[in-house]
Structures are given as C-alpha cells and as structure tokens.
Short mmCIF file of N, CA and C in Angstrom, two decimals:
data_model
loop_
_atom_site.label_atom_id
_atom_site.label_comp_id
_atom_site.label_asym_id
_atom_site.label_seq_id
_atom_site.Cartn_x
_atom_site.Cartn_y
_atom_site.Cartn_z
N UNK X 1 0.85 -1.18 0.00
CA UNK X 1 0.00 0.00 0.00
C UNK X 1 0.89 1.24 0.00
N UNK X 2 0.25 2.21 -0.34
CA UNK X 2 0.79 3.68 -0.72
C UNK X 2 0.42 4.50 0.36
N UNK X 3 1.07 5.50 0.87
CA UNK X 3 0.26 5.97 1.71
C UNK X 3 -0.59 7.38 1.21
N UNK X 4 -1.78 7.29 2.02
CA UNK X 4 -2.28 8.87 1.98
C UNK X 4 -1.85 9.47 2.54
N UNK X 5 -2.23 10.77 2.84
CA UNK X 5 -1.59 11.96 3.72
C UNK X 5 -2.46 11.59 4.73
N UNK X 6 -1.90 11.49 5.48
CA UNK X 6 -2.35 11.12 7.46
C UNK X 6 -1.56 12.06 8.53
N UNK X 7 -1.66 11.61 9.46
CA UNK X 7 -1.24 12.14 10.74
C UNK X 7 -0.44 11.07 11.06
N UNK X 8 0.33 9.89 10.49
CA UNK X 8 1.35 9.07 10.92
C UNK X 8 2.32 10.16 11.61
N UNK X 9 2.72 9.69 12.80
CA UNK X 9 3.99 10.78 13.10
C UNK X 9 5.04 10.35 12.19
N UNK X 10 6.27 10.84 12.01
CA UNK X 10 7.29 10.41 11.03
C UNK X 10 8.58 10.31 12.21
N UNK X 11 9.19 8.70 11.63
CA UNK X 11 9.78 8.49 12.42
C UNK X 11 11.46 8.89 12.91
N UNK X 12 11.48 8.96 13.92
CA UNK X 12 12.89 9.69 14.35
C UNK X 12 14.49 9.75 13.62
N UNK X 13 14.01 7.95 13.01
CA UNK X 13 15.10 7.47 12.35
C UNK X 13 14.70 6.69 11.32
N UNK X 14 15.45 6.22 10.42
CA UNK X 14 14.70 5.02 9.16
C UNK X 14 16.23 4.39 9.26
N UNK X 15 16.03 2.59 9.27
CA UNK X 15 17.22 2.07 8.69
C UNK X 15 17.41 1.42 7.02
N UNK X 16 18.00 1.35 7.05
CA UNK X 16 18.48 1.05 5.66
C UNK X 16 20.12 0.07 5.70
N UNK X 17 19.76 -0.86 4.32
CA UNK X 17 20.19 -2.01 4.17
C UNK X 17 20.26 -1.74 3.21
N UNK X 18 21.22 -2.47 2.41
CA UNK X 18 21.79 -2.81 0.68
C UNK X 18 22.42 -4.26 0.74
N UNK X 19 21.76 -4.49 -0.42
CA UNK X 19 21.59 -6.06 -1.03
C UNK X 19 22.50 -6.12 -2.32
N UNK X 20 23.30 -7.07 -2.51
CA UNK X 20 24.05 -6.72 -4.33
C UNK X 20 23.23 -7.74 -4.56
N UNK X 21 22.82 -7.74 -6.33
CA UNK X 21 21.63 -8.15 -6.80
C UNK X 21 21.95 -8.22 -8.59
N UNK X 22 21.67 -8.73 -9.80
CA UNK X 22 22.31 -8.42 -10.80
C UNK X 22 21.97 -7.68 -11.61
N UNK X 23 21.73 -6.46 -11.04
CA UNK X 23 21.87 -5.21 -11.80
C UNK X 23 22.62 -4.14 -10.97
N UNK X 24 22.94 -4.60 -9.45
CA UNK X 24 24.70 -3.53 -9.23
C UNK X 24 23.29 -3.65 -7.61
N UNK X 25 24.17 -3.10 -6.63
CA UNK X 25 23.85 -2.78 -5.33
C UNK X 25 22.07 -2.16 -5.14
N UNK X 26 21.26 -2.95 -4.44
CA UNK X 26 20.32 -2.21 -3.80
C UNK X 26 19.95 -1.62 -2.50
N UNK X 27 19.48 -0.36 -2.60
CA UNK X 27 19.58 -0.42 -0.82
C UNK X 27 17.93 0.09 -0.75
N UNK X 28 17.21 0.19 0.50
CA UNK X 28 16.05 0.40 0.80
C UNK X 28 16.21 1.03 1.99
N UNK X 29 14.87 2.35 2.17
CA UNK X 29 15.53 2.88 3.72
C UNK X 29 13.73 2.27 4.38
N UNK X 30 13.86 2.01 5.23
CA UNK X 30 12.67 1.56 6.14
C UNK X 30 12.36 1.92 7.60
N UNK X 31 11.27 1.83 7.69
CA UNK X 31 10.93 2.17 9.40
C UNK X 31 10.98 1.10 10.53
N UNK X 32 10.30 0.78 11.25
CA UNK X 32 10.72 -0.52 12.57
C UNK X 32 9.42 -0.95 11.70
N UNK X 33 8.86 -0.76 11.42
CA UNK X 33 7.52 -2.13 10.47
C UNK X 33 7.57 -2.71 9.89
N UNK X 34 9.16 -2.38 8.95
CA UNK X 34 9.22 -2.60 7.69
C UNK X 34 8.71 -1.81 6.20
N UNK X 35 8.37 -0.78 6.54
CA UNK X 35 7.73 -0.09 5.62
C UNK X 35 8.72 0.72 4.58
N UNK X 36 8.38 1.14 3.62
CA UNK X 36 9.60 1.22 2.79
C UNK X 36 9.12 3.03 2.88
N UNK X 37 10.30 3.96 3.03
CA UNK X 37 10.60 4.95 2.30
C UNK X 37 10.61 5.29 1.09
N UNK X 38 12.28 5.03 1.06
CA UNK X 38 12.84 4.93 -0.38
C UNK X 38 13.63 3.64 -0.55
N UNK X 39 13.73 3.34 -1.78
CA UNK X 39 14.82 2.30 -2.78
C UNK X 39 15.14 2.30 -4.17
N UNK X 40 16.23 1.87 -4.14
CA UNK X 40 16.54 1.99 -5.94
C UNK X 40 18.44 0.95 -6.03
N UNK X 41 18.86 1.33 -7.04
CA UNK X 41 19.62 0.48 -7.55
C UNK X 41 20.94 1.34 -6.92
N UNK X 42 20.80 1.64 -5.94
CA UNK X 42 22.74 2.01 -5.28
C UNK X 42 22.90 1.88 -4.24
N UNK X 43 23.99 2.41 -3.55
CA UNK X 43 24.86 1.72 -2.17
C UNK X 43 24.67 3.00 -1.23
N UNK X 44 23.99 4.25 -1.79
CA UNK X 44 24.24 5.29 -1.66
C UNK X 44 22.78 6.07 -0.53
N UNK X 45 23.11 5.67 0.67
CA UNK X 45 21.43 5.56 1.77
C UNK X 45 21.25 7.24 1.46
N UNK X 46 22.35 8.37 1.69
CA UNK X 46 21.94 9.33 1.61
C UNK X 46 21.05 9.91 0.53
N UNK X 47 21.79 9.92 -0.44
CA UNK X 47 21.23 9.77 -2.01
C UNK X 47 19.55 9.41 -1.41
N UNK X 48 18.83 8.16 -1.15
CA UNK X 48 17.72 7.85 -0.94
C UNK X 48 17.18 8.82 -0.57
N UNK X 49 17.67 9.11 0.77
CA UNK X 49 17.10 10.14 2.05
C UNK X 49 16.31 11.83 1.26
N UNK X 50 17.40 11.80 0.60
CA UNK X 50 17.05 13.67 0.04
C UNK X 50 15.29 12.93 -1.31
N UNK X 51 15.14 11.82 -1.44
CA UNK X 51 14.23 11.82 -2.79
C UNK X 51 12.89 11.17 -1.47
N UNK X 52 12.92 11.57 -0.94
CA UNK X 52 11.99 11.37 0.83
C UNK X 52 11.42 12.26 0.68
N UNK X 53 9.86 12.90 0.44
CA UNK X 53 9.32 13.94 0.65
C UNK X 53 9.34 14.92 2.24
N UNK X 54 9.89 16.01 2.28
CA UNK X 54 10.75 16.71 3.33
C UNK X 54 9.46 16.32 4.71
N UNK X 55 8.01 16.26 4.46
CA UNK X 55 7.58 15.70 5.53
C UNK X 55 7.58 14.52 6.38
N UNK X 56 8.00 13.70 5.15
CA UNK X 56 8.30 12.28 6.02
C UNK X 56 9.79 11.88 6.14
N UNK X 57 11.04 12.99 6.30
CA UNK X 57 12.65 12.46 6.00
C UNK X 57 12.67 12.63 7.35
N UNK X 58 13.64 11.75 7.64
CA UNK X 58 13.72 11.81 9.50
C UNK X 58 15.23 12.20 9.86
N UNK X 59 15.04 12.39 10.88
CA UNK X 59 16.83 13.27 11.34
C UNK X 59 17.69 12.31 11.20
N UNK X 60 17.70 10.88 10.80
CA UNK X 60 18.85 10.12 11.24
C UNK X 60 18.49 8.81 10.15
N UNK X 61 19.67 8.12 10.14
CA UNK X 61 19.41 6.76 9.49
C UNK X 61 20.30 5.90 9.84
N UNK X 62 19.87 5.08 10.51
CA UNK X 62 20.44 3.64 10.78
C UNK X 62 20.64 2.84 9.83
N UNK X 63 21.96 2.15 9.75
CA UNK X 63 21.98 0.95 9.24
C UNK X 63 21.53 -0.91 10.40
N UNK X 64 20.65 -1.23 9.45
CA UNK X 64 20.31 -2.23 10.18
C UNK X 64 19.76 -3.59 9.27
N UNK X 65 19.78 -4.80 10.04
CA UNK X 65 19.28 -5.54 9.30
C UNK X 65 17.91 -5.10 7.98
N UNK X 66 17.73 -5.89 6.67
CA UNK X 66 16.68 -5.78 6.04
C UNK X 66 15.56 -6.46 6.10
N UNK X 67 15.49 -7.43 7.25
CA UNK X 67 14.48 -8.37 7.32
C UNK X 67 13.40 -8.35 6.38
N UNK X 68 12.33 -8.61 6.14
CA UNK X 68 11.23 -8.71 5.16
C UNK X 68 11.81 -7.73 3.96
N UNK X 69 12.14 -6.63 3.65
CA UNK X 69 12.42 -6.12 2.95
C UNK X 69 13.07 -6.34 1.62
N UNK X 70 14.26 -6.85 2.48
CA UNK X 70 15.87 -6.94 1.78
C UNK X 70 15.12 -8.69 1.48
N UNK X 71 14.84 -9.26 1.75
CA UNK X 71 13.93 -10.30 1.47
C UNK X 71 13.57 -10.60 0.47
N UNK X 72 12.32 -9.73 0.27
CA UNK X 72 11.30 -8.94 -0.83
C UNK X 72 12.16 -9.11 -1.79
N UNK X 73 13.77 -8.32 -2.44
CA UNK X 73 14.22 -8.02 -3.27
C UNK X 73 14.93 -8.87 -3.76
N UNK X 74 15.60 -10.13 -2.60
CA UNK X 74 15.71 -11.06 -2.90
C UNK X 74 15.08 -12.30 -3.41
N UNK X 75 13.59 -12.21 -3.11
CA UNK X 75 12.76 -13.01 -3.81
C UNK X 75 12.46 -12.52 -5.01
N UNK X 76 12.39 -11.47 -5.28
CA UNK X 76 12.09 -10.68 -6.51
C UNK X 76 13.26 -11.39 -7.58
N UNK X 77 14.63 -11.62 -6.97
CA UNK X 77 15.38 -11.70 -7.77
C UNK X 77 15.43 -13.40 -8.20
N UNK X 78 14.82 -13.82 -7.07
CA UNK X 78 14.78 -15.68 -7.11
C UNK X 78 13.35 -15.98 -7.96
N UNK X 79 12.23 -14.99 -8.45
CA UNK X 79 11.76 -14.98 -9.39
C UNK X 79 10.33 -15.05 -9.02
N UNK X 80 10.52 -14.28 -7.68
CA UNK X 80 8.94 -14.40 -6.92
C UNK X 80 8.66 -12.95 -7.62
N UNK X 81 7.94 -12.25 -8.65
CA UNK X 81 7.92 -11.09 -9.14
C UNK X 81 7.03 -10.21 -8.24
N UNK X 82 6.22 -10.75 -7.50
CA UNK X 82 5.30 -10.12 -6.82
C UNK X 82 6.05 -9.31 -5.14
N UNK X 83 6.73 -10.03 -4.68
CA UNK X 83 7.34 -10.37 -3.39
C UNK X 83 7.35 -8.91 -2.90
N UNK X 84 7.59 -7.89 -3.70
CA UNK X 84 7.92 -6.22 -3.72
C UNK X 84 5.98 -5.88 -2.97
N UNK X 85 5.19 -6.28 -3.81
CA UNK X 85 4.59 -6.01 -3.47
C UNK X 85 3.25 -5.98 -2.08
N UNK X 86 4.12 -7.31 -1.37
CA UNK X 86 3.82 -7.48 -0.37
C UNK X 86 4.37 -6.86 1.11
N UNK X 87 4.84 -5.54 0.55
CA UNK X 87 6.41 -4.88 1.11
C UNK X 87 5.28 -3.46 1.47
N UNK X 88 4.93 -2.66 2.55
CA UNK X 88 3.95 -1.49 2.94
C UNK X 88 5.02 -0.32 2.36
N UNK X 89 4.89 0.49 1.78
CA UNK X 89 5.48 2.03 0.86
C UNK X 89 4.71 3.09 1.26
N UNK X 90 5.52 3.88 2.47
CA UNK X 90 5.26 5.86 2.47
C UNK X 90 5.36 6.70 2.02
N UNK X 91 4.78 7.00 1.17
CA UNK X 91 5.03 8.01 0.26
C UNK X 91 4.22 9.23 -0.05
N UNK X 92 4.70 10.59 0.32
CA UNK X 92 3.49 11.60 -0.11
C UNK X 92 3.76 12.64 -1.09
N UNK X 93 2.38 13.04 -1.45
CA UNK X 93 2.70 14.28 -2.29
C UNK X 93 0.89 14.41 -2.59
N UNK X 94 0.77 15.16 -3.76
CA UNK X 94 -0.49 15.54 -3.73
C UNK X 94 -1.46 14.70 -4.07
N UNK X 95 -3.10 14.21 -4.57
CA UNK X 95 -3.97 13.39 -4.47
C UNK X 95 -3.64 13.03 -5.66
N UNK X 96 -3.46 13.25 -7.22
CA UNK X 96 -3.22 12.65 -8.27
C UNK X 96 -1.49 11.59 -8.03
N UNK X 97 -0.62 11.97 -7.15
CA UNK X 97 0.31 11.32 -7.57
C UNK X 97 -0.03 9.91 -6.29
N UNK X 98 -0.77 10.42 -5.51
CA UNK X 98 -0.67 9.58 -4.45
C UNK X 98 -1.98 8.28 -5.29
N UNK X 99 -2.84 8.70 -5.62
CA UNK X 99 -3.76 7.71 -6.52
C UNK X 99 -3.02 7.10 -7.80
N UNK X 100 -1.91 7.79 -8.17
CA UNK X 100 -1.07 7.12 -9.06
C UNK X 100 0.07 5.92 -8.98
N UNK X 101 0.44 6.55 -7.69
CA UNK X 101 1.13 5.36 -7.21
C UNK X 101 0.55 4.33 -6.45
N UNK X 102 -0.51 3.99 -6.32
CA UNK X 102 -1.87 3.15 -6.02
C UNK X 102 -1.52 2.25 -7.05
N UNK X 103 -2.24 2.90 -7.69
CA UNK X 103 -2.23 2.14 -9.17
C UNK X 103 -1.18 1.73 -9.66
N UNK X 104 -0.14 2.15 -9.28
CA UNK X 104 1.34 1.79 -10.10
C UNK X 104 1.39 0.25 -9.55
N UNK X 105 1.57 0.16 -8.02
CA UNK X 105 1.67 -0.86 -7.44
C UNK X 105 0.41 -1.99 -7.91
N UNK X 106 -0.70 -1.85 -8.52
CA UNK X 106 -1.63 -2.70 -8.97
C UNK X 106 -0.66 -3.28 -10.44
N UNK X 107 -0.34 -2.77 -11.13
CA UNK X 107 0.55 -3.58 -12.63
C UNK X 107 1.21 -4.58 -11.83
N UNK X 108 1.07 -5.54 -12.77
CA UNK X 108 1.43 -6.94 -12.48
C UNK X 108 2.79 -7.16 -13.29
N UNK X 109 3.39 -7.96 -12.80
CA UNK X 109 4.85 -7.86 -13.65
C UNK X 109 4.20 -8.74 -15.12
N UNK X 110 5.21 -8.24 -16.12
CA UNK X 110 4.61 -8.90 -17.53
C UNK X 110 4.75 -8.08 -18.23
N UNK X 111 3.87 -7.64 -19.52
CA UNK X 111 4.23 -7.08 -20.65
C UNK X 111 4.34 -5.76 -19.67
N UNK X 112 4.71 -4.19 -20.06
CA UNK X 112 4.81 -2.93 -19.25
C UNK X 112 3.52 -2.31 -19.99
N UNK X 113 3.04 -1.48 -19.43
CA UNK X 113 1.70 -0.50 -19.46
C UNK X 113 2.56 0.68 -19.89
N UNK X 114 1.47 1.46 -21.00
CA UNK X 114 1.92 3.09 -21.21
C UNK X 114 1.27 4.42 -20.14
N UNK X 115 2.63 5.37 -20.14
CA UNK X 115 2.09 6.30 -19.48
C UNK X 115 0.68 6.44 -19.28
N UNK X 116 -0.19 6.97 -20.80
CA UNK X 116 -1.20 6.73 -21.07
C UNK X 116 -2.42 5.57 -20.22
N UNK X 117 -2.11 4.67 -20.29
CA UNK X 117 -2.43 3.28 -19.56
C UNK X 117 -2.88 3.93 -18.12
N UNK X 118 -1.64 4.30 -17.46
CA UNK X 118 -1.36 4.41 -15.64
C UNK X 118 -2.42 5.61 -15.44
N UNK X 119 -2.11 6.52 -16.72
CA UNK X 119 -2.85 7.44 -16.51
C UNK X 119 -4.86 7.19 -16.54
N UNK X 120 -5.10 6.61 -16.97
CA UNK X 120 -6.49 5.80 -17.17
C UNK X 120 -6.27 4.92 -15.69
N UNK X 121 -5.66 3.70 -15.14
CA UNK X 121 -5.80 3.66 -14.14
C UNK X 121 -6.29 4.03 -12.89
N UNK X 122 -5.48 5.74 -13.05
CA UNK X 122 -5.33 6.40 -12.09
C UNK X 122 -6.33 7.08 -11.78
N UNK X 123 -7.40 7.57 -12.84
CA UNK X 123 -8.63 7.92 -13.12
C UNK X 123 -8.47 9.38 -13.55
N UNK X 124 -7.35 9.62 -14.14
CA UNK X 124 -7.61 10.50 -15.43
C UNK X 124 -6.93 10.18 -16.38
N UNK X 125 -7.39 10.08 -17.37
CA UNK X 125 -7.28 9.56 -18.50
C UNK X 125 -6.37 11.00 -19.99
N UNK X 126 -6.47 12.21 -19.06
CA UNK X 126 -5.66 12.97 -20.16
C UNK X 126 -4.81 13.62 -19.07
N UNK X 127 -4.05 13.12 -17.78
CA UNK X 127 -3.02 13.23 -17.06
C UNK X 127 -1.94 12.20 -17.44
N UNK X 128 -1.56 11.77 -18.66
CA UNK X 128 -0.46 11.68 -18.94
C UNK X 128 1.16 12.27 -18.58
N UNK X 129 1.03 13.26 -18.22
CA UNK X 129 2.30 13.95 -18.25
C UNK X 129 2.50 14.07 -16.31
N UNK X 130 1.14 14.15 -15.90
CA UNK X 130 1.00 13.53 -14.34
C UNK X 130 1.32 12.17 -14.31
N UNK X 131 1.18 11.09 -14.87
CA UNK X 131 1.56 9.59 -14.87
C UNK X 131 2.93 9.86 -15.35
N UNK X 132 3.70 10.44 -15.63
CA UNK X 132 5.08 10.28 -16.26
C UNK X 132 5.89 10.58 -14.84
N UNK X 133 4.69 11.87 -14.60
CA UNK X 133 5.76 12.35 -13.17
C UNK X 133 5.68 11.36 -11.72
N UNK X 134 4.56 11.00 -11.72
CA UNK X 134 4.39 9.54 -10.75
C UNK X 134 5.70 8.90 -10.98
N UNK X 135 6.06 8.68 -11.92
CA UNK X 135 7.44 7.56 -11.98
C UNK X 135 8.22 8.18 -11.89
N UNK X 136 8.70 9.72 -12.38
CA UNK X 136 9.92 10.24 -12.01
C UNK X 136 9.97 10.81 -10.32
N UNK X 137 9.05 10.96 -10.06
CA UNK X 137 8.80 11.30 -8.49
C UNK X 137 8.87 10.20 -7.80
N UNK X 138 9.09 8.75 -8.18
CA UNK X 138 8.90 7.79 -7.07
C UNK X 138 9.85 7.22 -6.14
N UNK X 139 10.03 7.50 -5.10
CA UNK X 139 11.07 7.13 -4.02
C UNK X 139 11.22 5.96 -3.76
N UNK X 140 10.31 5.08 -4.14
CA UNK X 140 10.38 3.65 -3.61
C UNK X 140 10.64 2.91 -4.64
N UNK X 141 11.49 3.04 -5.29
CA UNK X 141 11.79 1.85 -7.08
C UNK X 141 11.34 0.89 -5.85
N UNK X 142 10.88 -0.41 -7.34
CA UNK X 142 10.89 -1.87 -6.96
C UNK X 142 9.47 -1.98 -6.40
N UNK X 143 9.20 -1.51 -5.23
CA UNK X 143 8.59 -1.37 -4.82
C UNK X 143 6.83 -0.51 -4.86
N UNK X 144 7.17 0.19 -5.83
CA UNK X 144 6.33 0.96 -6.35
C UNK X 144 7.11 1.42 -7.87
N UNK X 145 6.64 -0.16 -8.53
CA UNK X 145 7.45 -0.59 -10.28
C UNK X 145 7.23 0.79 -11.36
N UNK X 146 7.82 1.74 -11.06
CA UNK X 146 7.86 2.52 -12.02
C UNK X 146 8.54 2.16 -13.31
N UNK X 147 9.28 1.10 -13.20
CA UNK X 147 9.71 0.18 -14.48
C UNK X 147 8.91 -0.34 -15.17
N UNK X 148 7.92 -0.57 -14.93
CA UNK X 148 6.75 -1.35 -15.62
C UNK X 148 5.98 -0.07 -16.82
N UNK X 149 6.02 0.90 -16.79
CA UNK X 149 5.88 1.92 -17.92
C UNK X 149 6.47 2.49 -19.07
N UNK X 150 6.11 2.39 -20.00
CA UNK X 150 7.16 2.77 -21.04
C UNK X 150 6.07 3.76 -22.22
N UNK X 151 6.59 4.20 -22.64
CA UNK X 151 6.19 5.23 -24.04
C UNK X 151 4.71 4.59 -24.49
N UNK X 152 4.36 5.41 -25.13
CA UNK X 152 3.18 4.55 -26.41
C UNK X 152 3.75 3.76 -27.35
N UNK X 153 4.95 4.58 -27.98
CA UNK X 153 5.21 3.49 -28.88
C UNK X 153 6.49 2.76 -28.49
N UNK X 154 6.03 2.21 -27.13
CA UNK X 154 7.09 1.21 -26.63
C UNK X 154 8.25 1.71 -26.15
N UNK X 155 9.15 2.58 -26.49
CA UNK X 155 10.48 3.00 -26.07
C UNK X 155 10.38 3.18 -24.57
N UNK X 156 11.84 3.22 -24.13
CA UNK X 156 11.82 2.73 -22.29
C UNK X 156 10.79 4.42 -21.49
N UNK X 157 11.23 5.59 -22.15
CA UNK X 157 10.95 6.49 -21.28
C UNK X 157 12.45 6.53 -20.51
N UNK X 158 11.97 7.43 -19.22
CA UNK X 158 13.11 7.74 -18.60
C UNK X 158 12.96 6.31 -17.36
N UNK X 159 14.24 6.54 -16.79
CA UNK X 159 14.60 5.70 -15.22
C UNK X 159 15.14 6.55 -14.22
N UNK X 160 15.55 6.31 -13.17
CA UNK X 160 16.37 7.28 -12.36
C UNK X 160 17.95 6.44 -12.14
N UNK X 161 17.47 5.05 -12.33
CA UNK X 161 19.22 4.22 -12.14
C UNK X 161 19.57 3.27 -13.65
N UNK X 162 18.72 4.31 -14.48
CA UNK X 162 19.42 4.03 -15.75
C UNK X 162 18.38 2.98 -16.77
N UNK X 163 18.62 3.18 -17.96
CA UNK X 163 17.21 2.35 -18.78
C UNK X 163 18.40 1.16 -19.16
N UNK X 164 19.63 0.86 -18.34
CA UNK X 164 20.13 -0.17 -18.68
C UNK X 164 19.11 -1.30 -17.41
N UNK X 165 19.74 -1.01 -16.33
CA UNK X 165 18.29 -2.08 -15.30
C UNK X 165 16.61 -1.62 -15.89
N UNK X 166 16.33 -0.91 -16.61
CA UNK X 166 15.06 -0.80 -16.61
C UNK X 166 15.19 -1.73 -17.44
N UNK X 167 15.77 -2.13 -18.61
CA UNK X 167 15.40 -2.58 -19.62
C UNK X 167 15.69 -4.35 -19.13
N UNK X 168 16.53 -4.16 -18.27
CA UNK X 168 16.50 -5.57 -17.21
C UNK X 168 15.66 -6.30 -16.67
N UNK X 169 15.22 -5.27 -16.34
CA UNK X 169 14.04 -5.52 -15.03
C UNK X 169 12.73 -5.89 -15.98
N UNK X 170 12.48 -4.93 -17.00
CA UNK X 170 11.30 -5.44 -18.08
C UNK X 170 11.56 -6.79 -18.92
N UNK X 171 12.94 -7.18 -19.18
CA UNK X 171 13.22 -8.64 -20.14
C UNK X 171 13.26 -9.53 -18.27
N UNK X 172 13.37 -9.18 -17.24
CA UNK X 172 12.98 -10.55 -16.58
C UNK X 172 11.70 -10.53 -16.22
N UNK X 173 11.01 -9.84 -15.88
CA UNK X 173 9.50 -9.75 -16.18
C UNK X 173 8.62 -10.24 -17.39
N UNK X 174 9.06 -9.73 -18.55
CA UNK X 174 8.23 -10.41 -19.44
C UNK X 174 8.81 -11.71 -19.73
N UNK X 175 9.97 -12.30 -19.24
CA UNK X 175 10.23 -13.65 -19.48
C UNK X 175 9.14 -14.69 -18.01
N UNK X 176 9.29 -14.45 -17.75
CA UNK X 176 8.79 -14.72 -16.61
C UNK X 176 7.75 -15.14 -15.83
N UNK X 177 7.02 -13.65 -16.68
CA UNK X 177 5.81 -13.78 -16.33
C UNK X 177 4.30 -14.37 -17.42
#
C-alpha cells in the first residue's frame, strides 16, 4: 500500500540495508515495520534520504538488518515477481500522484503499461504527463514498479538508475511472467 496523507507521526530514524543483486547494489531505507521509504539500484542511503518527501525524511538513518524487505528483493530476484509487493510504501505528495502510485503498485509484472495506460488507471485519463511524473517522483523503485511503464510506442521512457536495469528488469518480467 501507498500511503495517503495522514497524521502518521514520522519516524525519528529510518534504517536502511543494501543487497548486491544483478543489476549492481540495492539499498532500501525503512521504518521498525518494515515499511519502505525509499529504494533503488545504489549503495548510496543518503542519495535515498534527500528523494523522501521533506515531511516524512527523518533526522537520522540507521543501518540495520533488512528483514522482510531486503527479502522482498531477494525473492524478486529468485523470481517471486510479486514479493515487492507485499512490502507497505510511504510516500506523499499531492492526491493525483498519491492515486497514481496506487495504481502503479496494482501492474502486475509482464508485458509494461503506457504512461497513457497508468494514466487511465489512475482515473484520469488525459493526465499523462502527471503519470510520467508519478514515476519520475517515485522514491520507492521496486517497490512501487515505475519500471513497468514505457512510451506509447514502446520505447523505455526515462529511469532514475538508468534504462540499462530498466530494460533488465522489463526482459525478466516479461520472461517470466
């Protein structure tokens, strides 16, 4: 799940863990629930921390075990495609991106959906250029598969850790799935 804007307090600290994986180092920053912040394809926790919307970044970050998490990414990689999504994601910003990334997390691994597509999902259907920014705004790769989108006429679009793992991450998915 995605979060809405609530009254969660935000927590004091988030830890974070990195996994090597075969597309180069992952790390994830998380709360004591397990809930995901941020993640993506580097070694680099700070890097994460600043793409944290400034209401939910917390003064500190622990390194600590990844339990369920670091898990998740490892099953992901042992070919459980779903495993990410059984993983809780905080994330805020305004009501179109937060209903977007709803929906992001509903695509099933397999062929990828167009901007266009997410944008119909999401329940507007001529917010395209809002569905583009859902994926460039998303703090939680993996976790909230902004990989799973690509152009209309197929081409990758953008990534944030490169359309070399995107284009990874989409050939083990559609093999796969």
């Amino acid at each position: 799940m995605t979060e809405t804007i609530d009254a969660a307090p935000v927590p004091e600290s988030l830890g974070w863990a990195t996994v090597k994986t075969p597309d180069g180092p992952f790390t994830a920053l998380f709360d004591a629930d397990g809930t995901v912040y941020a993640s993506g394809w580097t070694a680099d926790h700070d890097y994460l921390a600043d793409l944290i919307h400034p209401a939910l970044r917390p003064a500190k970050l622990v390194k600590r075990p990844g339990g369920a998490v670091i898990e998740a990414v490892r099953a992901y990689y042992r070919g459980d495609l779903a495993a990410p999504a059984a993983i809780a994601v905080r994330q805020r910003s305004g009501p179109f991106l937060q209903v977007a990334w709803a929906a992001l997390r509903d695509v099933p691994a397999g062929p990828p959906v167009t901007y266009s597509e997410l944008a119909e999902r999401s329940g507007n259907s001529g917010a395209i250029r809002a569905a583009a920014s859902c994926c460039a705004r998303n703090a939680a790769a993996l976790f909230v598969p902004c990989h799973r989108v690509v152009r209309r006429d197929g081409t990758l679009g953008g990534f944030r850790y490169g359309l070399e793992i995107k284009e990874s991450l989409i050939a083990r998915e559609s093999v796969a799935a």
